[in-house]
Structure formats: C-alpha cells, structure tokens
Amino acid sequence: MGTPVRHFTATTPDGQVFTVNIERDFRFDPHRDSLVCTHCDWSPSLLTMKKIVDMAGEHLASAHGADRGLSQQDNEGFRKARLIMLPFVAVLLIALFVYLQNS
Ligand SMILES: [Zn+2]
C-alpha cells in the first residue's frame, strides 16, 4: 500500500466529513500515485486529463453526498519531510559553491 501524501475532504449538508487520499507508492520509480477513497473501494485510474481535485470532488459529491467545502491539504508528515529537505539542499549548494571558489 502507498503512503497518503495529500487529502481531499468535503462535507455533507449534515456535517459528515468524507476524505479521499492520494497515496504514493515509493516502490516504483517514478513514484506511482493513486487516488483512494477512505470510505468505499473507489480507486480510479489517474491516466486521465481530468484534474485530480475535480475527480475527488466529483466522487465525494456523487457517491457520498459531500458537496460542500471541498478542500485539499498535504499530509502533515510528508510536508515536514519536504521542509527538512530544503535546508539540507541549501547547505549542499553552499558547500559546493565554497568548494568551487577554493579550487
Ligand atoms: Zn467513496
């Protein structure tokens, strides 16, 4: 199974929240993303020109009646990992720059 990297959530008129995840499978290179509903076994092919957020919103509205307040957010852990990587890359670039200056 993949790691959830992004969540799409929408709410029904009576306040129930439904979620669709993008799950990324790191065993593949390049990474394979799939769209997975956490409430039913809906998992469409992503080989389409449709925008993923539209597909998620459409499913949440038509299958679960959640047609309000569609929003998307990155998975917290995944976003943190990216924030840690950024300074690391910056340090690497500075080191490379210093190395080139001295050679
Ligand atoms: Zn569903």
PDB file of C-alpha atoms and ligand atoms in Angstrom:
ATOM      1  CA  MET A   1       0.000   0.000   0.000  1.00  0.00           C
ATOM      2  CA  GLY A   2       1.063   3.579  -0.614  1.00  0.00           C
ATOM      3  CA  THR A   3       1.704   6.460   1.719  1.00  0.00           C
ATOM      4  CA  PRO A   4      -1.012   9.133   1.833  1.00  0.00           C
ATOM      5  CA  VAL A   5       0.578  12.370   0.601  1.00  0.00           C
ATOM      6  CA  ARG A   6      -2.499  14.513   0.079  1.00  0.00           C
ATOM      7  CA  HIS A   7      -6.050  14.595   1.385  1.00  0.00           C
ATOM      8  CA  PHE A   8      -9.202  15.883  -0.271  1.00  0.00           C
ATOM      9  CA  THR A   9     -12.071  16.444   2.131  1.00  0.00           C
ATOM     10  CA  ALA A  10     -15.656  17.545   1.667  1.00  0.00           C
ATOM     11  CA  THR A  11     -18.633  17.803   3.983  1.00  0.00           C
ATOM     12  CA  THR A  12     -22.222  16.661   3.605  1.00  0.00           C
ATOM     13  CA  PRO A  13     -25.124  19.054   4.331  1.00  0.00           C
ATOM     14  CA  ASP A  14     -25.483  17.413   7.769  1.00  0.00           C
ATOM     15  CA  GLY A  15     -21.824  17.902   8.629  1.00  0.00           C
ATOM     16  CA  GLN A  16     -20.308  14.497   7.926  1.00  0.00           C
ATOM     17  CA  VAL A  17     -16.757  14.721   6.549  1.00  0.00           C
ATOM     18  CA  PHE A  18     -15.528  12.426   3.787  1.00  0.00           C
ATOM     19  CA  THR A  19     -11.927  12.036   2.667  1.00  0.00           C
ATOM     20  CA  VAL A  20     -10.184  10.917  -0.492  1.00  0.00           C
ATOM     21  CA  ASN A  21      -6.407  10.406  -0.331  1.00  0.00           C
ATOM     22  CA  ILE A  22      -3.654  10.480  -2.890  1.00  0.00           C
ATOM     23  CA  GLU A  23      -1.433   7.562  -1.985  1.00  0.00           C
ATOM     24  CA  ARG A  24       2.100   7.397  -3.325  1.00  0.00           C
ATOM     25  CA  ASP A  25       3.832   4.089  -3.816  1.00  0.00           C
ATOM     26  CA  PHE A  26       7.579   4.608  -3.387  1.00  0.00           C
ATOM     27  CA  ARG A  27       8.399   1.080  -4.534  1.00  0.00           C
ATOM     28  CA  PHE A  28       8.016   2.288  -8.090  1.00  0.00           C
ATOM     29  CA  ASP A  29      10.364   4.594  -9.943  1.00  0.00           C
ATOM     30  CA  PRO A  30       8.977   7.048 -10.886  1.00  0.00           C
ATOM     31  CA  HIS A  31       6.611   7.059  -7.907  1.00  0.00           C
ATOM     32  CA  ARG A  32       3.151   5.792  -8.615  1.00  0.00           C
ATOM     33  CA  ASP A  33       0.284   7.863  -7.262  1.00  0.00           C
ATOM     34  CA  SER A  34      -3.214   6.545  -6.806  1.00  0.00           C
ATOM     35  CA  LEU A  35      -6.450   8.103  -5.701  1.00  0.00           C
ATOM     36  CA  VAL A  36      -8.140   6.150  -2.905  1.00  0.00           C
ATOM     37  CA  CYS A  37     -11.434   6.810  -1.163  1.00  0.00           C
ATOM     38  CA  THR A  38     -11.265   6.076   2.573  1.00  0.00           C
ATOM     39  CA  HIS A  39     -14.996   5.249   2.741  1.00  0.00           C
ATOM     40  CA  CYS A  40     -15.519   2.855  -0.143  1.00  0.00           C
ATOM     41  CA  ASP A  41     -13.264   0.976  -2.549  1.00  0.00           C
ATOM     42  CA  TRP A  42     -13.300   3.665  -5.234  1.00  0.00           C
ATOM     43  CA  SER A  43      -9.823   3.960  -6.773  1.00  0.00           C
ATOM     44  CA  PRO A  44      -9.925   5.324 -10.309  1.00  0.00           C
ATOM     45  CA  SER A  45      -7.175   5.303 -12.878  1.00  0.00           C
ATOM     46  CA  LEU A  46      -5.150   8.503 -12.891  1.00  0.00           C
ATOM     47  CA  LEU A  47      -4.355   8.105 -16.581  1.00  0.00           C
ATOM     48  CA  THR A  48      -6.761  10.872 -17.475  1.00  0.00           C
ATOM     49  CA  MET A  49      -6.613  14.509 -18.436  1.00  0.00           C
ATOM     50  CA  LYS A  50      -9.025  15.369 -15.640  1.00  0.00           C
ATOM     51  CA  LYS A  51      -7.655  17.265 -12.672  1.00  0.00           C
ATOM     52  CA  ILE A  52      -7.313  15.039  -9.616  1.00  0.00           C
ATOM     53  CA  VAL A  53      -9.065  17.540  -7.383  1.00  0.00           C
ATOM     54  CA  ASP A  54     -12.048  17.524  -9.750  1.00  0.00           C
ATOM     55  CA  MET A  55     -12.195  13.733  -9.723  1.00  0.00           C
ATOM     56  CA  ALA A  56     -12.023  13.662  -5.919  1.00  0.00           C
ATOM     57  CA  GLY A  57     -14.688  16.342  -5.581  1.00  0.00           C
ATOM     58  CA  GLU A  58     -16.956  14.629  -8.061  1.00  0.00           C
ATOM     59  CA  HIS A  59     -16.716  11.306  -6.224  1.00  0.00           C
ATOM     60  CA  LEU A  60     -17.275  12.849  -2.788  1.00  0.00           C
ATOM     61  CA  ALA A  61     -20.356  14.663  -4.068  1.00  0.00           C
ATOM     62  CA  SER A  62     -21.905  11.908  -6.173  1.00  0.00           C
ATOM     63  CA  ALA A  63     -21.099   8.830  -4.055  1.00  0.00           C
ATOM     64  CA  HIS A  64     -21.251  10.273  -0.543  1.00  0.00           C
ATOM     65  CA  GLY A  65     -23.355  13.425  -0.930  1.00  0.00           C
ATOM     66  CA  ALA A  66     -20.447  15.522   0.370  1.00  0.00           C
ATOM     67  CA  ASP A  67     -20.701  18.506  -1.933  1.00  0.00           C
ATOM     68  CA  ARG A  68     -19.682  21.280   0.436  1.00  0.00           C
ATOM     69  CA  GLY A  69     -16.360  22.879   1.295  1.00  0.00           C
ATOM     70  CA  LEU A  70     -14.104  20.749  -0.881  1.00  0.00           C
ATOM     71  CA  SER A  71     -10.553  21.340   0.275  1.00  0.00           C
ATOM     72  CA  GLN A  72      -7.165  19.756  -0.191  1.00  0.00           C
ATOM     73  CA  GLN A  73      -4.169  19.609   2.075  1.00  0.00           C
ATOM     74  CA  ASP A  74      -0.811  17.929   2.132  1.00  0.00           C
ATOM     75  CA  ASN A  75      -0.229  15.116   4.554  1.00  0.00           C
ATOM     76  CA  GLU A  76       1.485  16.616   7.634  1.00  0.00           C
ATOM     77  CA  GLY A  77       4.332  14.118   7.869  1.00  0.00           C
ATOM     78  CA  PHE A  78       5.048  14.288   4.180  1.00  0.00           C
ATOM     79  CA  ARG A  79       5.133  18.088   4.226  1.00  0.00           C
ATOM     80  CA  LYS A  80       7.537  18.080   7.177  1.00  0.00           C
ATOM     81  CA  ALA A  81       9.874  15.737   5.337  1.00  0.00           C
ATOM     82  CA  ARG A  82       9.970  18.217   2.471  1.00  0.00           C
ATOM     83  CA  LEU A  83      10.653  21.138   4.841  1.00  0.00           C
ATOM     84  CA  ILE A  84      13.616  19.256   6.295  1.00  0.00           C
ATOM     85  CA  MET A  85      14.995  18.527   2.838  1.00  0.00           C
ATOM     86  CA  LEU A  86      15.024  22.202   1.816  1.00  0.00           C
ATOM     87  CA  PRO A  87      17.722  23.491   4.249  1.00  0.00           C
ATOM     88  CA  PHE A  88      19.722  20.358   3.531  1.00  0.00           C
ATOM     89  CA  VAL A  89      19.803  21.168  -0.188  1.00  0.00           C
ATOM     90  CA  ALA A  90      20.727  24.803   0.584  1.00  0.00           C
ATOM     91  CA  VAL A  91      23.695  23.703   2.717  1.00  0.00           C
ATOM     92  CA  LEU A  92      24.779  21.359  -0.047  1.00  0.00           C
ATOM     93  CA  LEU A  93      24.721  24.170  -2.615  1.00  0.00           C
ATOM     94  CA  ILE A  94      26.735  26.487  -0.328  1.00  0.00           C
ATOM     95  CA  ALA A  95      29.307  23.746   0.239  1.00  0.00           C
ATOM     96  CA  LEU A  96      29.579  23.217  -3.495  1.00  0.00           C
ATOM     97  CA  PHE A  97      29.991  26.974  -4.057  1.00  0.00           C
ATOM     98  CA  VAL A  98      32.751  27.219  -1.447  1.00  0.00           C
ATOM     99  CA  TYR A  99      34.459  24.191  -2.953  1.00  0.00           C
ATOM    100  CA  LEU A 100      34.423  25.749  -6.439  1.00  0.00           C
ATOM    101  CA  GLN A 101      35.782  29.052  -5.088  1.00  0.00           C
ATOM    102  CA  ASN A 102      38.725  27.310  -3.497  1.00  0.00           C
ATOM    103  CA  SER A 103      39.684  25.122  -6.422  1.00  0.00           C
TER     104      SER A 103
HETATM  105 ZN    ZN B   1     -16.062   6.778  -1.781  1.00  0.00          ZN
END
